[in-house]
Amino acid sequence: MLNKYFASHHMPLLGAFIASLAAITSITSISASVPSIAGVFSVFEQDVSAVTSYYLVTTIITLPLTGVMVKHWGLLPVTRWAVIGFCLGNILALFAQNLEALLVARIFSGLFSGMLMPIPYIFIKQHCRSYQHNTCGRVIKFHTMTAFS
């Protein structure tokens, strides 16, 4: 059974870390499956690449806004809405019947994906005294290496 210290200090970080990796993985998966998506919807690969571009643009727009939202509403509500919105956007993309529906779903997912990526770093900054702390330093290093490798 988990002790209270671990559950209160490391489980939220682990959850935010996994959610952030899911958002980063989502970018890779849509980029890698462009030919398959083009074949399913009978469109050109350039059209599907536009879906990826819109997804990335919305993700990039919401990245810097996450800090403002956390400052205004708090980390926990922003994390909850980011996870819910990201999952809902991906479910909508899963059931998209045409390229336009996929585009709308990926834009929706991208809005919340951009919120998920910086959350582990915000959490670490709020709950660790310094970035040199053993656990926090290892998590940042592992997350960065995993995300960008």
mmCIF file of C-alpha atoms in Angstrom:
data_model
loop_
_atom_site.group_PDB
_atom_site.id
_atom_site.type_symbol
_atom_site.label_atom_id
_atom_site.label_comp_id
_atom_site.label_asym_id
_atom_site.label_seq_id
_atom_site.Cartn_x
_atom_site.Cartn_y
_atom_site.Cartn_z
ATOM 1 C CA MET A 1 0.000 0.000 0.000
ATOM 2 C CA LEU A 2 1.236 3.483 -0.828
ATOM 3 C CA ASN A 3 2.269 5.633 2.061
ATOM 4 C CA LYS A 4 0.640 9.041 2.477
ATOM 5 C CA TYR A 5 3.783 10.997 1.592
ATOM 6 C CA PHE A 6 4.181 9.222 -1.741
ATOM 7 C CA ALA A 7 0.496 9.520 -2.582
ATOM 8 C CA SER A 8 0.329 13.213 -1.752
ATOM 9 C CA HIS A 9 3.624 14.259 -3.344
ATOM 10 C CA HIS A 10 4.419 11.897 -6.186
ATOM 11 C CA MET A 11 1.104 10.606 -7.551
ATOM 12 C CA PRO A 12 -0.081 13.999 -8.884
ATOM 13 C CA LEU A 13 3.316 14.471 -10.504
ATOM 14 C CA LEU A 14 3.174 11.005 -12.022
ATOM 15 C CA GLY A 15 -0.320 11.676 -13.382
ATOM 16 C CA ALA A 16 0.706 15.006 -14.880
ATOM 17 C CA PHE A 17 3.828 13.386 -16.318
ATOM 18 C CA ILE A 18 1.825 10.611 -18.020
ATOM 19 C CA ALA A 19 -0.751 13.075 -19.375
ATOM 20 C CA SER A 20 1.996 15.264 -20.784
ATOM 21 C CA LEU A 21 3.658 12.299 -22.482
ATOM 22 C CA ALA A 22 0.288 11.308 -23.958
ATOM 23 C CA ALA A 23 -0.052 14.785 -25.462
ATOM 24 C CA ILE A 24 3.442 14.625 -26.954
ATOM 25 C CA THR A 25 2.830 11.113 -28.261
ATOM 26 C CA SER A 26 -0.383 12.300 -29.895
ATOM 27 C CA ILE A 27 1.631 14.688 -32.061
ATOM 28 C CA THR A 28 3.898 11.878 -33.205
ATOM 29 C CA SER A 29 1.095 9.423 -33.870
ATOM 30 C CA ILE A 30 -0.905 11.735 -36.129
ATOM 31 C CA SER A 31 2.245 12.662 -38.066
ATOM 32 C CA ALA A 32 3.220 9.028 -38.562
ATOM 33 C CA SER A 33 -0.228 7.968 -39.736
ATOM 34 C CA VAL A 34 -0.720 10.586 -42.479
ATOM 35 C CA PRO A 35 -0.678 8.029 -45.353
ATOM 36 C CA SER A 36 -3.203 5.782 -43.592
ATOM 37 C CA ILE A 37 -5.551 8.668 -42.818
ATOM 38 C CA ALA A 38 -5.307 9.902 -46.411
ATOM 39 C CA GLY A 39 -6.269 6.456 -47.641
ATOM 40 C CA VAL A 40 -9.242 6.117 -45.277
ATOM 41 C CA PHE A 41 -10.724 9.505 -46.183
ATOM 42 C CA SER A 42 -9.672 9.332 -49.866
ATOM 43 C CA VAL A 43 -7.849 12.673 -49.755
ATOM 44 C CA PHE A 44 -4.342 13.847 -50.558
ATOM 45 C CA GLU A 45 -1.605 13.519 -47.950
ATOM 46 C CA GLN A 46 -1.161 17.313 -48.029
ATOM 47 C CA ASP A 47 -4.723 17.711 -46.753
ATOM 48 C CA VAL A 48 -4.026 15.398 -43.828
ATOM 49 C CA SER A 49 -0.768 17.234 -43.175
ATOM 50 C CA ALA A 50 -2.856 20.386 -42.764
ATOM 51 C CA VAL A 51 -4.697 18.639 -39.907
ATOM 52 C CA THR A 52 -1.349 18.094 -38.195
ATOM 53 C CA SER A 53 -0.373 21.715 -38.811
ATOM 54 C CA TYR A 54 -3.596 23.058 -37.286
ATOM 55 C CA TYR A 55 -3.163 20.730 -34.323
ATOM 56 C CA LEU A 56 0.374 21.982 -33.728
ATOM 57 C CA VAL A 57 -0.635 25.640 -34.096
ATOM 58 C CA THR A 58 -3.406 25.317 -31.514
ATOM 59 C CA THR A 59 -1.035 23.447 -29.212
ATOM 60 C CA ILE A 60 1.574 26.183 -29.546
ATOM 61 C CA ILE A 61 -1.017 28.890 -28.873
ATOM 62 C CA THR A 62 -2.173 27.301 -25.616
ATOM 63 C CA LEU A 63 1.305 26.464 -24.268
ATOM 64 C CA PRO A 64 2.051 29.954 -22.903
ATOM 65 C CA LEU A 65 -1.560 30.471 -21.816
ATOM 66 C CA THR A 66 -1.341 27.523 -19.436
ATOM 67 C CA GLY A 67 0.716 29.482 -16.919
ATOM 68 C CA VAL A 68 -1.827 32.301 -16.937
ATOM 69 C CA MET A 69 -4.702 29.851 -16.469
ATOM 70 C CA VAL A 70 -2.915 28.071 -13.597
ATOM 71 C CA LYS A 71 -2.228 31.400 -11.931
ATOM 72 C CA HIS A 72 -5.878 32.432 -12.278
ATOM 73 C CA TRP A 73 -7.747 29.150 -11.571
ATOM 74 C CA GLY A 74 -5.158 26.894 -9.941
ATOM 75 C CA LEU A 75 -3.216 23.852 -11.059
ATOM 76 C CA LEU A 76 -5.762 21.161 -10.214
ATOM 77 C CA PRO A 77 -8.764 22.614 -12.142
ATOM 78 C CA VAL A 78 -6.603 23.382 -15.174
ATOM 79 C CA THR A 79 -5.166 19.860 -15.116
ATOM 80 C CA ARG A 80 -8.629 18.316 -14.849
ATOM 81 C CA TRP A 81 -10.018 20.330 -17.757
ATOM 82 C CA ALA A 82 -6.911 19.681 -19.847
ATOM 83 C CA VAL A 83 -7.142 15.915 -19.379
ATOM 84 C CA ILE A 84 -10.902 15.839 -19.991
ATOM 85 C CA GLY A 85 -10.658 18.052 -23.081
ATOM 86 C CA PHE A 86 -7.698 16.156 -24.485
ATOM 87 C CA CYS A 87 -9.460 12.800 -24.065
ATOM 88 C CA LEU A 88 -12.714 14.139 -25.501
ATOM 89 C CA GLY A 89 -10.895 15.619 -28.514
ATOM 90 C CA ASN A 90 -9.161 12.316 -29.201
ATOM 91 C CA ILE A 91 -12.431 10.398 -28.880
ATOM 92 C CA LEU A 92 -14.046 12.803 -31.360
ATOM 93 C CA ALA A 93 -11.095 12.275 -33.719
ATOM 94 C CA LEU A 94 -11.493 8.526 -33.378
ATOM 95 C CA PHE A 95 -15.091 8.686 -34.598
ATOM 96 C CA ALA A 96 -14.543 11.324 -37.307
ATOM 97 C CA GLN A 97 -16.376 10.381 -40.504
ATOM 98 C CA ASN A 98 -14.566 12.816 -42.810
ATOM 99 C CA LEU A 99 -11.509 15.030 -42.935
ATOM 100 C CA GLU A 100 -13.388 18.145 -41.778
ATOM 101 C CA ALA A 101 -14.638 16.381 -38.642
ATOM 102 C CA LEU A 102 -11.105 15.111 -37.999
ATOM 103 C CA LEU A 103 -9.770 18.659 -38.399
ATOM 104 C CA VAL A 104 -12.240 20.072 -35.853
ATOM 105 C CA ALA A 105 -11.538 17.238 -33.405
ATOM 106 C CA ARG A 106 -7.771 17.646 -33.688
ATOM 107 C CA ILE A 107 -8.008 21.427 -33.198
ATOM 108 C CA PHE A 108 -10.120 20.799 -30.085
ATOM 109 C CA SER A 109 -7.623 18.203 -28.878
ATOM 110 C CA GLY A 110 -4.715 20.531 -29.637
ATOM 111 C CA LEU A 111 -6.150 23.255 -27.433
ATOM 112 C CA PHE A 112 -6.031 20.948 -24.451
ATOM 113 C CA SER A 113 -2.831 19.188 -25.488
ATOM 114 C CA GLY A 114 -1.008 22.490 -25.224
ATOM 115 C CA MET A 115 -2.293 22.818 -21.685
ATOM 116 C CA LEU A 116 -1.039 19.346 -20.710
ATOM 117 C CA MET A 117 2.571 19.711 -21.783
ATOM 118 C CA PRO A 118 3.819 22.311 -19.269
ATOM 119 C CA ILE A 119 1.773 21.019 -16.304
ATOM 120 C CA PRO A 120 4.484 18.659 -14.916
ATOM 121 C CA TYR A 121 6.974 21.519 -14.943
ATOM 122 C CA ILE A 122 4.523 23.871 -13.232
ATOM 123 C CA PHE A 123 3.798 21.178 -10.640
ATOM 124 C CA ILE A 124 7.506 20.630 -9.991
ATOM 125 C CA LYS A 125 8.129 24.368 -9.696
ATOM 126 C CA GLN A 126 5.301 24.723 -7.169
ATOM 127 C CA HIS A 127 6.161 21.691 -5.038
ATOM 128 C CA CYS A 128 9.935 21.370 -5.113
ATOM 129 C CA ARG A 129 12.259 23.801 -3.409
ATOM 130 C CA SER A 130 14.717 23.763 -6.276
ATOM 131 C CA TYR A 131 15.230 22.025 -9.591
ATOM 132 C CA GLN A 132 18.311 20.341 -8.127
ATOM 133 C CA HIS A 133 16.194 18.272 -5.728
ATOM 134 C CA ASN A 134 16.910 14.615 -6.510
ATOM 135 C CA THR A 135 13.414 13.415 -7.431
ATOM 136 C CA CYS A 136 12.407 16.550 -9.303
ATOM 137 C CA GLY A 137 15.662 16.712 -11.218
ATOM 138 C CA ARG A 138 15.349 13.087 -12.304
ATOM 139 C CA VAL A 139 11.741 13.549 -13.407
ATOM 140 C CA ILE A 140 12.558 16.655 -15.467
ATOM 141 C CA LYS A 141 15.534 14.917 -17.092
ATOM 142 C CA PHE A 142 13.564 11.743 -17.881
ATOM 143 C CA HIS A 143 10.531 13.655 -19.204
ATOM 144 C CA THR A 144 12.666 15.869 -21.435
ATOM 145 C CA MET A 145 14.675 12.924 -22.779
ATOM 146 C CA THR A 146 11.528 10.873 -23.422
ATOM 147 C CA ALA A 147 9.578 13.686 -25.008
ATOM 148 C CA PHE A 148 12.232 14.847 -27.416
ATOM 149 C CA SER A 149 13.997 11.630 -28.339
#
